[in-house]
XYZ file of C-alpha atoms in Angstrom:
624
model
C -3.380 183.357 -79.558
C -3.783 181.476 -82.774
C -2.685 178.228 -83.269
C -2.474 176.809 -86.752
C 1.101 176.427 -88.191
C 4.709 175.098 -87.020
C 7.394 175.888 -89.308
C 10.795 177.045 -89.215
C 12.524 179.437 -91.588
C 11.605 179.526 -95.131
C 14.995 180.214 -97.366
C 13.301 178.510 -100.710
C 9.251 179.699 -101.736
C 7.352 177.581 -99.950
C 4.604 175.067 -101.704
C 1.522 175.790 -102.578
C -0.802 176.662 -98.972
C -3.671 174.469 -98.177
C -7.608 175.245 -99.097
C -8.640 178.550 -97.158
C -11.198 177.745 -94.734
C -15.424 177.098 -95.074
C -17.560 180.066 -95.455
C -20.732 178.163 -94.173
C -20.546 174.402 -94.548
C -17.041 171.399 -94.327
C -17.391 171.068 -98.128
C -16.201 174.956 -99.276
C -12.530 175.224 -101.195
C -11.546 178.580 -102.233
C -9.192 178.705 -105.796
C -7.950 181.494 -107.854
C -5.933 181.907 -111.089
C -5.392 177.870 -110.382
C -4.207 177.765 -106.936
C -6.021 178.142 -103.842
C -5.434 181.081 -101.018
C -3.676 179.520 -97.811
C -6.051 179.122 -94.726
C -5.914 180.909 -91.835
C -2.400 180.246 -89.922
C -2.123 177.205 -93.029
C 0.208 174.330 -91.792
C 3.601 174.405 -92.955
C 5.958 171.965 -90.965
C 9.003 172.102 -92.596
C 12.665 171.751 -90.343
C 15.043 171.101 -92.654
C 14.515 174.642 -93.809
C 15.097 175.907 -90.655
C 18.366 174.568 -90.544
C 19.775 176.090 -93.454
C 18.351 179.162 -92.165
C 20.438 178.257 -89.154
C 23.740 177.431 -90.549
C 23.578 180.760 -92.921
C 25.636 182.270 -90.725
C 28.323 180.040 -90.901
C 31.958 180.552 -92.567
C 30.742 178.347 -95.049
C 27.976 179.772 -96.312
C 29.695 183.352 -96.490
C 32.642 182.185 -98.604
C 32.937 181.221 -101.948
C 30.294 181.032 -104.054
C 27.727 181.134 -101.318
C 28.912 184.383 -100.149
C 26.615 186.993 -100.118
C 25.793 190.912 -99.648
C 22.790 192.195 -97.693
C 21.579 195.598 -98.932
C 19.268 198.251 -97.418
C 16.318 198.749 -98.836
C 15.759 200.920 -102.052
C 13.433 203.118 -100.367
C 12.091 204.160 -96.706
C 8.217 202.213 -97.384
C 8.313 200.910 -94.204
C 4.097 201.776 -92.846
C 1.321 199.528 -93.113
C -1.753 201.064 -93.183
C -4.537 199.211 -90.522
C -8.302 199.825 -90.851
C -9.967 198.138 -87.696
C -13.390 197.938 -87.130
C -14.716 196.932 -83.680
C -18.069 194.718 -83.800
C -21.071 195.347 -81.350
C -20.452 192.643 -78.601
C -16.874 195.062 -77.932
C -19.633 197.996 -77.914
C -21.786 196.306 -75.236
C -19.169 195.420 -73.392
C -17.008 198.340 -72.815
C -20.534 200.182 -72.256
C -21.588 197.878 -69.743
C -18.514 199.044 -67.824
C -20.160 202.653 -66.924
C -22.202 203.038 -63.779
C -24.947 205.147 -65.792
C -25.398 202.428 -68.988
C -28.793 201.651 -67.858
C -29.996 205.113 -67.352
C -32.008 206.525 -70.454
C -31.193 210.371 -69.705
C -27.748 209.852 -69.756
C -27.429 207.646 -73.039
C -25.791 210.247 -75.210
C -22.526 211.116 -72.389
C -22.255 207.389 -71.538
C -22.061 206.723 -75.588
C -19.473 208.964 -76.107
C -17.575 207.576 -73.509
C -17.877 204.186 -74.855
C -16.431 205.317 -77.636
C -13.471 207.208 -76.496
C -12.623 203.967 -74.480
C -12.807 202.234 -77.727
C -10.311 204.490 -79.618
C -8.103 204.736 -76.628
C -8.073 200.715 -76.525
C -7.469 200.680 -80.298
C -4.823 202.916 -79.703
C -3.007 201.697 -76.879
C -2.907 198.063 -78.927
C -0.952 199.430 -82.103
C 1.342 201.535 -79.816
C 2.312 198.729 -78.304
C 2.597 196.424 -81.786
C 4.437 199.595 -83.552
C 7.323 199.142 -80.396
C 7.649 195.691 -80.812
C 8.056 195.749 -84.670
C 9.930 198.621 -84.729
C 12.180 197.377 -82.418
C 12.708 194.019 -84.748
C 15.557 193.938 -87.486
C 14.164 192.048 -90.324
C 17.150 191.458 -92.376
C 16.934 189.136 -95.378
C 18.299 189.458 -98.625
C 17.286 193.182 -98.020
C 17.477 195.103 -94.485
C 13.897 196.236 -93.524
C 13.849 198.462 -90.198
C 11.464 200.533 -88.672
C 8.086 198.358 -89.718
C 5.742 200.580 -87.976
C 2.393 200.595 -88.111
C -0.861 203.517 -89.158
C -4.343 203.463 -88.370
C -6.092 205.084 -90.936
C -9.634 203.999 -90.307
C -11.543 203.090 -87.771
C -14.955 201.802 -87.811
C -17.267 201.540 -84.433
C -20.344 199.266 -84.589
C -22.840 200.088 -81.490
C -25.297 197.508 -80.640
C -27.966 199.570 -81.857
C -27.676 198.149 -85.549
C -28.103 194.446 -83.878
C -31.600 195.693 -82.267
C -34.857 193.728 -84.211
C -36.399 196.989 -85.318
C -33.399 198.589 -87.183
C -33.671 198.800 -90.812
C -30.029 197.552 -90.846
C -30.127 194.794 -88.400
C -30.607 191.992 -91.309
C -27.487 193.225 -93.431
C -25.087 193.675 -90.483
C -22.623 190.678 -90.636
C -21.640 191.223 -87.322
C -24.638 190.818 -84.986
C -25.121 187.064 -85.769
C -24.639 185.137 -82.716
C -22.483 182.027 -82.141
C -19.947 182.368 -84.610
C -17.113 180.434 -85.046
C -13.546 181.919 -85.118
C -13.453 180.798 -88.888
C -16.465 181.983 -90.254
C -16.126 185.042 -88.812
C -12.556 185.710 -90.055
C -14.321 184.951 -93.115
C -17.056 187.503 -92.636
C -14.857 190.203 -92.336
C -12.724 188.815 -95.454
C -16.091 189.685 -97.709
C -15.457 193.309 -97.619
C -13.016 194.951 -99.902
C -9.713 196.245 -97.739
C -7.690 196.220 -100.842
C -7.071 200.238 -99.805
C -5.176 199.297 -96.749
C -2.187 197.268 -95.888
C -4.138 195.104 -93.412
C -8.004 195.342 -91.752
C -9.115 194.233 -88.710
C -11.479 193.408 -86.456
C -11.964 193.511 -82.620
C -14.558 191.342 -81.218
C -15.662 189.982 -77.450
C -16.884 186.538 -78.251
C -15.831 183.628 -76.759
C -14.405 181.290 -79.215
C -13.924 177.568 -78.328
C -10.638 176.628 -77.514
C -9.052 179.287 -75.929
C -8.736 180.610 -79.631
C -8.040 184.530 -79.292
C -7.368 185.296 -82.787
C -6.745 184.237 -86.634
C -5.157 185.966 -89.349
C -4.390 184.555 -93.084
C -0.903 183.828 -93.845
C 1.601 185.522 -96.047
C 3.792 183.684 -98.184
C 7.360 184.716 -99.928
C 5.634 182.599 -102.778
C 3.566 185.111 -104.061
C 0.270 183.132 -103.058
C -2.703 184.690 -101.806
C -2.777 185.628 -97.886
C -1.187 188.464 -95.713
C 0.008 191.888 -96.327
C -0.981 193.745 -99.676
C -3.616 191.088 -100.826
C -6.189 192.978 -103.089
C -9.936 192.431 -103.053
C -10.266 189.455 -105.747
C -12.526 186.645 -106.620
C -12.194 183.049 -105.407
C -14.561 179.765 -106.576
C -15.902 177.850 -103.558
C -17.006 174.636 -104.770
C -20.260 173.901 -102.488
C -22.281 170.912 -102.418
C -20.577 170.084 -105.965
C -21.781 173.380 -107.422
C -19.484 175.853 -108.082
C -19.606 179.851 -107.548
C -17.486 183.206 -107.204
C -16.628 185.110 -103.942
C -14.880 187.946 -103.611
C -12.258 188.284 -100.907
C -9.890 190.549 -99.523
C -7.177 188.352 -97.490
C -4.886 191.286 -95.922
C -7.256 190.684 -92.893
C -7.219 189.367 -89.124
C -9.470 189.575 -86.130
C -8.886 189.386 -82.179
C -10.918 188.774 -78.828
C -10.918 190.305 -75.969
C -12.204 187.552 -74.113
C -11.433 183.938 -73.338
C -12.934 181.621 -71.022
C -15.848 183.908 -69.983
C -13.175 186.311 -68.433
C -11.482 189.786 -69.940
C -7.838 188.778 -71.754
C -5.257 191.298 -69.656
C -4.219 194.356 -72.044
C -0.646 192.837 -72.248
C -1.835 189.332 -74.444
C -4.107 190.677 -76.139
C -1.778 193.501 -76.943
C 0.606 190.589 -78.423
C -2.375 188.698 -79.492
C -2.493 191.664 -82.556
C 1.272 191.563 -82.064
C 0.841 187.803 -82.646
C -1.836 187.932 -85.487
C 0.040 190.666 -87.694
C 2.971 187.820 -87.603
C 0.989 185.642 -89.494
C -0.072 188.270 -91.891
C 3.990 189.168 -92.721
C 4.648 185.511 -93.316
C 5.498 183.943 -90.236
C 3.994 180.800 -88.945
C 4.192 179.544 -85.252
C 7.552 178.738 -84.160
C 9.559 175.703 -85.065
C 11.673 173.305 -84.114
C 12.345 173.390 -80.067
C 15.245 176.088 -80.471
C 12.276 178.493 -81.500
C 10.352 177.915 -78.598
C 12.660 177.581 -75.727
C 10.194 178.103 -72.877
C 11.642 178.422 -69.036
C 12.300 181.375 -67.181
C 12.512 183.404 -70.434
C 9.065 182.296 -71.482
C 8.250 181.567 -75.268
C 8.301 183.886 -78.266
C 5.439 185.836 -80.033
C 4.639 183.204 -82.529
C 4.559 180.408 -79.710
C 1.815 178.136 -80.843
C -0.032 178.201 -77.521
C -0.986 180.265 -74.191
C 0.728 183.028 -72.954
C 1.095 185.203 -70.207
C 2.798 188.523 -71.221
C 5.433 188.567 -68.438
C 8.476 186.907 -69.467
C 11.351 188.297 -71.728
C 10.802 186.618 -74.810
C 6.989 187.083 -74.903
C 7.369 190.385 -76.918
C 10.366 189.139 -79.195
C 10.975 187.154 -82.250
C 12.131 184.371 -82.421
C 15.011 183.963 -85.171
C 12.687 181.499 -87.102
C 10.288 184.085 -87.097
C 12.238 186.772 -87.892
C 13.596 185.030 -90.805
C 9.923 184.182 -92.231
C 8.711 187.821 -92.010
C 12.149 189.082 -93.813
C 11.630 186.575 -96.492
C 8.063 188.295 -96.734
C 9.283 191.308 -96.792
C 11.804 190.716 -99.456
C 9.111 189.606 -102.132
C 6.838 192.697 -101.108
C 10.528 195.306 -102.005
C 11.279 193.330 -105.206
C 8.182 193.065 -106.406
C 6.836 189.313 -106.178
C 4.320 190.463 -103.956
C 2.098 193.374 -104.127
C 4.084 196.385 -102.059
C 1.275 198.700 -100.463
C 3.612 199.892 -97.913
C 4.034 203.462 -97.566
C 6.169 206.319 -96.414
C 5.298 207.774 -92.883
C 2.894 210.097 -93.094
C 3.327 210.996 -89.308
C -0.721 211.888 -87.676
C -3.160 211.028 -90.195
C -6.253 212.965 -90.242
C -8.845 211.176 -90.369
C -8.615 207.974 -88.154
C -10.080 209.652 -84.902
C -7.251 209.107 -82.739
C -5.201 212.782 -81.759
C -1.821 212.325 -82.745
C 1.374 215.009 -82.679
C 0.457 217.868 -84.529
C -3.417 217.334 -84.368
C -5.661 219.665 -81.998
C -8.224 216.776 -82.533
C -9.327 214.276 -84.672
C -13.236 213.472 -85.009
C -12.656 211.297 -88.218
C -12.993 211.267 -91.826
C -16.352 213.131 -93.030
C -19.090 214.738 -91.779
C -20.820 211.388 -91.416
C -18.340 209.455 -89.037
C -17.588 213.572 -87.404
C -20.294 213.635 -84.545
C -18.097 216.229 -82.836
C -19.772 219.685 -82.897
C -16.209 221.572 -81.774
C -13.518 219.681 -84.139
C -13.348 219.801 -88.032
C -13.454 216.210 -89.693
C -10.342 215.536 -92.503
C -13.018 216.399 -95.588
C -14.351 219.630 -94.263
C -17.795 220.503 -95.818
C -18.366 223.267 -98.376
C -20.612 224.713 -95.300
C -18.348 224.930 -92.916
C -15.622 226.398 -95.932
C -18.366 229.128 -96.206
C -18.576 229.524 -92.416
C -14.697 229.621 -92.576
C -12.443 229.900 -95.201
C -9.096 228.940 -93.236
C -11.007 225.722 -91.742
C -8.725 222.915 -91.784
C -9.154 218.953 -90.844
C -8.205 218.192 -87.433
C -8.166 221.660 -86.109
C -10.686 222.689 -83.147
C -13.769 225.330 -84.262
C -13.602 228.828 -83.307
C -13.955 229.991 -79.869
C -13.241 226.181 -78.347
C -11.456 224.820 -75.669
C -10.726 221.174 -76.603
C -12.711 218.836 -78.333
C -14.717 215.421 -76.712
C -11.945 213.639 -79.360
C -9.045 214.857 -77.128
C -9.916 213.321 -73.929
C -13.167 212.328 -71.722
C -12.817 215.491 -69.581
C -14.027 217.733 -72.476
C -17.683 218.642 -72.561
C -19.358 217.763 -75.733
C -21.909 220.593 -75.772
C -19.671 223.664 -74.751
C -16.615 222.443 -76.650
C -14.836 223.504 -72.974
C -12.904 221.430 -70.369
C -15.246 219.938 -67.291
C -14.464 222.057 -64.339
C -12.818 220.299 -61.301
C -15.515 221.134 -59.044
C -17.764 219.117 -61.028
C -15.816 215.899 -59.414
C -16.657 214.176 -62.758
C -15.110 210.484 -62.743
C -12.845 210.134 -66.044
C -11.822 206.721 -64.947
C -12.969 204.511 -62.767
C -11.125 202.711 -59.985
C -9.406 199.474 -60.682
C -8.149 196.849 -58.404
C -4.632 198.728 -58.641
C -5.465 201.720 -58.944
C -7.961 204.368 -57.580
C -10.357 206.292 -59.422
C -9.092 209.658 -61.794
C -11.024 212.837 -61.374
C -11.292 215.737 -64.281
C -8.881 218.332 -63.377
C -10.572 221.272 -64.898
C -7.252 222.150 -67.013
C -7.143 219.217 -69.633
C -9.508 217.421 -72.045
C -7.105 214.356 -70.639
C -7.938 212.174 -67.470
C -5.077 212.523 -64.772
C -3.014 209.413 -64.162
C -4.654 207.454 -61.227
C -3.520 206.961 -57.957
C -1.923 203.364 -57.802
C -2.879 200.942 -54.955
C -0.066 200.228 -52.451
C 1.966 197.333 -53.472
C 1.675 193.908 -52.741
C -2.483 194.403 -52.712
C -4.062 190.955 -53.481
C -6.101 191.465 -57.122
C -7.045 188.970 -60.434
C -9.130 186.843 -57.440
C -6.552 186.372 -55.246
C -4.036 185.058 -57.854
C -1.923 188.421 -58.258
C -0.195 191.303 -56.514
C -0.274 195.278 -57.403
C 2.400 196.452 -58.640
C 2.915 199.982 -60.015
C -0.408 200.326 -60.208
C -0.809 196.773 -62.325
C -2.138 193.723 -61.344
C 1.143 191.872 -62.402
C 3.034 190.251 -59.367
C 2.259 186.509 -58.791
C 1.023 185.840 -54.927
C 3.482 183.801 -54.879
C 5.852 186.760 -53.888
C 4.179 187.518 -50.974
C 5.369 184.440 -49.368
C 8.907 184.751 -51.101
C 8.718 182.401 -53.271
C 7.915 182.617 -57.689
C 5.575 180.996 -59.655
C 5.789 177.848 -61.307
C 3.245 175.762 -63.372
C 1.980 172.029 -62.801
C 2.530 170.020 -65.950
C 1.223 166.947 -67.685
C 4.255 166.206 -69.396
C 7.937 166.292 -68.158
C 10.276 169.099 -68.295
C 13.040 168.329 -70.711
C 15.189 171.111 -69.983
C 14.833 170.431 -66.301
C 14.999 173.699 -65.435
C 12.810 173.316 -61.813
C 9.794 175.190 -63.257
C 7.301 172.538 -63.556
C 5.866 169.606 -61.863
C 4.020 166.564 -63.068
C 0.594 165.841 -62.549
C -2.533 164.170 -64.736
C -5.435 165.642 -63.521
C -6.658 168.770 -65.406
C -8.108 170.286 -62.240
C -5.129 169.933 -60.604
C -3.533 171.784 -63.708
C -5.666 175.071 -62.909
C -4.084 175.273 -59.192
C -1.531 177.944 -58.790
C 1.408 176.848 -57.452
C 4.755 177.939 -56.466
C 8.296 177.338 -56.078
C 9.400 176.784 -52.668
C 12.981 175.510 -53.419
C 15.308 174.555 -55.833
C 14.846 171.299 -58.285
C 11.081 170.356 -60.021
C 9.996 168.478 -56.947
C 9.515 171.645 -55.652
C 6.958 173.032 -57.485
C 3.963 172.821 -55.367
C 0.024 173.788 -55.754
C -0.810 176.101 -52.960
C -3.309 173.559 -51.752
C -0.352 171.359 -50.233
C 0.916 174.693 -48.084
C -2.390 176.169 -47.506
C -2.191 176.127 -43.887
C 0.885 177.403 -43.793
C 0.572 180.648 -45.065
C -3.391 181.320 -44.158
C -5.106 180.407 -47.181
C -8.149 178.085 -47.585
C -8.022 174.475 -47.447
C -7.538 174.100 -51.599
C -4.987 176.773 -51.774
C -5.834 178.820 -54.661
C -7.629 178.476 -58.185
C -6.235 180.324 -61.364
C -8.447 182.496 -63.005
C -10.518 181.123 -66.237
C -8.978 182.223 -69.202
C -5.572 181.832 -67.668
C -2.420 179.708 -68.614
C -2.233 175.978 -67.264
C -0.094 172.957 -68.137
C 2.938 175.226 -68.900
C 1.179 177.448 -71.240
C 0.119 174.524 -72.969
C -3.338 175.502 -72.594
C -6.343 177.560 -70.733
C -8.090 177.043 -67.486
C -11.980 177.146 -68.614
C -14.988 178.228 -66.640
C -14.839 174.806 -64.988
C -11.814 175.515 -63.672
C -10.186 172.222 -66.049
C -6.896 173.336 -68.437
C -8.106 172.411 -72.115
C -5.031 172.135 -74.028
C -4.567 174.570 -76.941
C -4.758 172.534 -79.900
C -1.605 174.281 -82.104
C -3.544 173.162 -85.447
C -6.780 174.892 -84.434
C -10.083 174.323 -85.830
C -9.788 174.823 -90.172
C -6.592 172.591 -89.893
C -8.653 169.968 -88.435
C -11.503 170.146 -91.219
C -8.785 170.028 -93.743
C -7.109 167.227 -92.029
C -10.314 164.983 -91.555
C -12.343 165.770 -95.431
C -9.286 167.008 -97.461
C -5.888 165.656 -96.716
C -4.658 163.175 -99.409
C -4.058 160.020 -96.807
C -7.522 160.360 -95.921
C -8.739 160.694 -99.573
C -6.301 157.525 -100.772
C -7.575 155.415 -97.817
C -11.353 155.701 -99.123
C -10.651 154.969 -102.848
C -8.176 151.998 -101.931
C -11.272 150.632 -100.035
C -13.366 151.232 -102.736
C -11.326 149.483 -105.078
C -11.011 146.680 -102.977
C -14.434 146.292 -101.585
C -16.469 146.900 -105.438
C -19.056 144.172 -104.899
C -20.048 145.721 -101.470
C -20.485 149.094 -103.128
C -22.158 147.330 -106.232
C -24.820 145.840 -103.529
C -25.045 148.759 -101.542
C -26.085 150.823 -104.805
C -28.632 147.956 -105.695
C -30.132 148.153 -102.377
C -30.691 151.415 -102.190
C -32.476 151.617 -105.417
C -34.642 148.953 -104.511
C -35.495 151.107 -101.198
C -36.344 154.043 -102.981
C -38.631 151.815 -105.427
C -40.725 149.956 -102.929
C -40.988 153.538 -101.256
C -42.270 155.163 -103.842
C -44.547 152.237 -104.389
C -45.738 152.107 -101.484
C -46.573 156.200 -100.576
C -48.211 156.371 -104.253
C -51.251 154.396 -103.207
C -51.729 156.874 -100.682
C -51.216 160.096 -102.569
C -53.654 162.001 -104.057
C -54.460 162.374 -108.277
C -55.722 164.805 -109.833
C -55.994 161.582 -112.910
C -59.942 160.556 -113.080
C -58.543 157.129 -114.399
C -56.056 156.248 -111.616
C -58.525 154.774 -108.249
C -58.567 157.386 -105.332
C -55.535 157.631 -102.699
C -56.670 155.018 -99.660
């Protein structure tokens, strides 16, 4: 989850952000009308602020002259707009997931499906963001409730476009390999999103770091970054030279992956959770009363890992909450751009079936593949073929549409028959496999796995049909993390140890007080596992979320600047900067001789190479 800022409540505009981050090369700065855009997740590390936010509650500060009204809000704009656009790595892998991907003759069906799994992922992710923000007061000056959350388009990239011999392979951003986390977010900042409220983009590469996502920063300052931004043009100074760039920085991306191994649905669904933070002006939590950890686990905007399971993993923290409100306040009262709408309820259009859609195939004829659902612009043919054809309605003489579920057959526009024994979903480690019913374009609700079954390697139980019980509970006992640093709350939930191996060993809590937090490899003979005990998972939490077990099975720390605050840090920041012109000034004659020598260098070089370079002169004597 992404790691750049620490900052507590903002009650005054913040300062001016820091440089956004290189397009291609360390030496890029981004400026417009005089002040640069904020970089990704920018630092701001400010806890005085956070105090005043803390004490505004206090009988002083609602008496007298700092007393104060809050209002609701002069209108119910509460929707952002999201366009996301899935890359072709997401493509490849969801496709890879189908038992027939390899088989030519069944291309087309296992496409489709690809797809549907796509939309349903996309749509399972902002169900679970609109519930979390919905569920959040932001109160500031104004009260904003109900922040919810539209898709209105969606954009699928196969892998077909990233194949040698397509005529688009050169122009699509997307299918360059080995991308950083930066210069992709930047990528996808090239196109113009100013339409939307924010755009983004779900990929499956395997950033360094444990890095699952980025976002740029809003701020209640009016600067560039977050909700609302429009498509506008920056300088980048490169190499010295100057030139213009147009941006749009209302945009975000996420991974699916981390460590070589599939993020669980539940962190990446608050990795967007997490990532749409940052866009509405909140950076990670700050000081220690924002990120309490223990058996209530760490807020959305912790800085580091996270595991999804605890209480507080889906809230926000007050510093949080009081960031995004101060947002949110500038967006209603106009110092920021307000491109929040009223509900529209189902948009037509964004190919996911919502209440009071039959079906939903998208937005023309061109993204509308479906052959038995009408796209939201329906073509002067069809108007012709039918003069009461609407968007989002089935064809005549139709059953369902492929849009509505996978158990709908593309061809005949009818549901698959039961008989068929067609596989809508295949089995999981907690659940069984779901069979077409023959009386719904929707796959049935598989069968869960009893409880208690062993899944995630060994780690994790079934429950409910979810891998989301620690072993641990099988022997009675919860889980607990080793740690490299001391627990200050000394809540019995950690244990101290130096070796990152040791970090990635699940352990649990056999009895009360730190001391007994214990890797399974010290009771592995007592409850019938290996000599070793048991290995977490790459990808998941170590060192008290602190960090990410990696393929080698070592916990590399998160680092909570991440990877542009570290290029700003190291060419940019104005210690650095002071350091090498004090040296300068102190060490001239060193400079004044280095100069000398290097022109002498280049002289006797030249000298020397001319003797052996040809001429066409006739007067100068041939090269030796």
């Amino acid at each position: 989850m992404e790691r750049i800022q620490n900052s507590g409540v903002d009650e005054e505009p913040p300062t001016s952000p820091a440089p956004a981050p290189p397009h291609s090369t360390p030496t890029h700065t981004h400026h417009s009308s005089g002040s640069p855009p904020p970089h990704p997740n920018s630092l701001r590390d400010d806890p005085p602020r956070y105090w005043e936010h803390h004490n505004k509650y206090s009988r002083s500060a609602n008496t007298g002259e700092h007393a104060r009204t809050r209002r609701a809000a002069p209108d119910n704009r509460n929707t952002c707009s999201l366009y996301i656009q899935t890359d072709p790595l997401i493509w490849a892998h969801v496709r890879e997931g189908f038992p027939d991907h390899k088989d030519p003759s069944k291309k087309a069906e296992v496409d489709m499906k690809t797809r549907e799994e796509i939309l349903s992922l996309i749509s399972h992710h902002v169900t679970a963001v609109n519930y979390i923000y919905r569920g959040t007061k932001f109160d500031g000056r104004l009260e904003h409730r109900n922040i919810k959350f539209e898709v209105q388009r969606i954009k699928i990239d196969d892998d077909s476009l990233c194949h040698p011999h397509h005529y688009q392979s050169e122009t699509n951003q997307f299918c360059l390999g080995n991308i950083d986390v930066s210069n992709f977010l930047n990528l996808h900042s090239l196109g113009d999103h100013e339409a939307f409220c924010l755009a983004y983009v779900f990929t499956y590469r395997d950033f360094t770091g444990g890095t699952l996502g980025l976002a740029w920063v809003a701020s209640a300052s009016g600067a560039s970054g977050g909700i609302c931004e429009k498509y506008k043009t920056y300088t980048e100074t490169i190499g010295g030279m100057y030139q213009s760039t147009k941006r749009s920085l209302n945009t975000g991306i996420i991974t699916f992956v981390n460590y070589n191994s599939r993020v669980p649905p539940k962190v990446s669904q608050l990795t967007l959770a997490h990532e749409i933070g940052h866009n509405f002006g909140s950076p990670h939590d700050y000081p220690s009363e924002c990120r309490p950890g223990g058996q209530e686990g760490n807020f959305i905007m912790f800085a580091s890992a996270t595991s999804g399971d605890r209480p507080n993993n889906s809230r926000f923290s007050a510093c949080s909450v009081g960031n995004i409100s101060a947002v949110l306040d500038a967006v209603r009262d106009g110092r920021k751009r307000n491109c929040l709408t009223a509900s529209a309820g189902a948009f037509c259009g964004n190919k996911i079936v919502e209440v009071g859609e039959e079906c939903d195939c998208g937005y023309d004829g061109d993204e509308c593949k479906d052959r038995c659902c009408y796209p939201r612009q329906v073509s002067a043919y069809d108007r012709e073929q039918n003069s009461t054809a609407k968007g989002c309605t089935r064809r005549a003489n139709t059953q369902c549409s492929p849009s509505q579920g996978p158990c709908c057959q593309a061809q005949s526009c009818q549901f698959v028959a039961a008989a068929r024994n067609q596989t809508c979903r295949e089995a999981a480690e907690c659940s069984h496999a779901a069979f077409c019913s023959g009386d719904s374009a929707d796959c049935p609700a598989p069968a869960a796995m009893p409880n208690h079954t062993k899944c995630n390697n060994g780690t994790q139980l079934c429950k409910d049909g979810e891998c989301s019980e620690s072993i641990c509970r099988a022997w009675n006992m919860s889980e607990c993390f080793l740690s490299s640093a001391p627990n200050p709350r000394g809540d019995g939930v950690t244990a101290v140890v130096v070796d990152r191996r040791t970090l990635c060993q699940l352990a649990c809590q056999t009895g009360p007080g730190p001391d007994s937090c214990k890797s399974t490899a010290d009771f592995a003979g007592k409850v019938g596992l290996p000599e070793g005990g048991i290995s977490l998972r790459p990808g998941s939490p170590c060192d008290n979320f602190q960090g990410y077990c990696d393929v080698f099975l070592k916990c590399r720390a998160v680092d909570a600047e991440g990877p542009l605050a570290r290029l700003k840090n190291l060419l940019l920041n104005r210690a650095t900067l002071q350091t090498v012109q004090a040296w300068v000034t102190e060490q001239w004659w060193a400079v004044l001789l280095a100069g000398v020598a290097l022109i002498v260098c280049m002289g006797a070089f030249v000298k020397c190479c001319a003797v052996h370079t040809p001429s066409s002169n006739p007067k100068r004597p041939p090269a030796r």
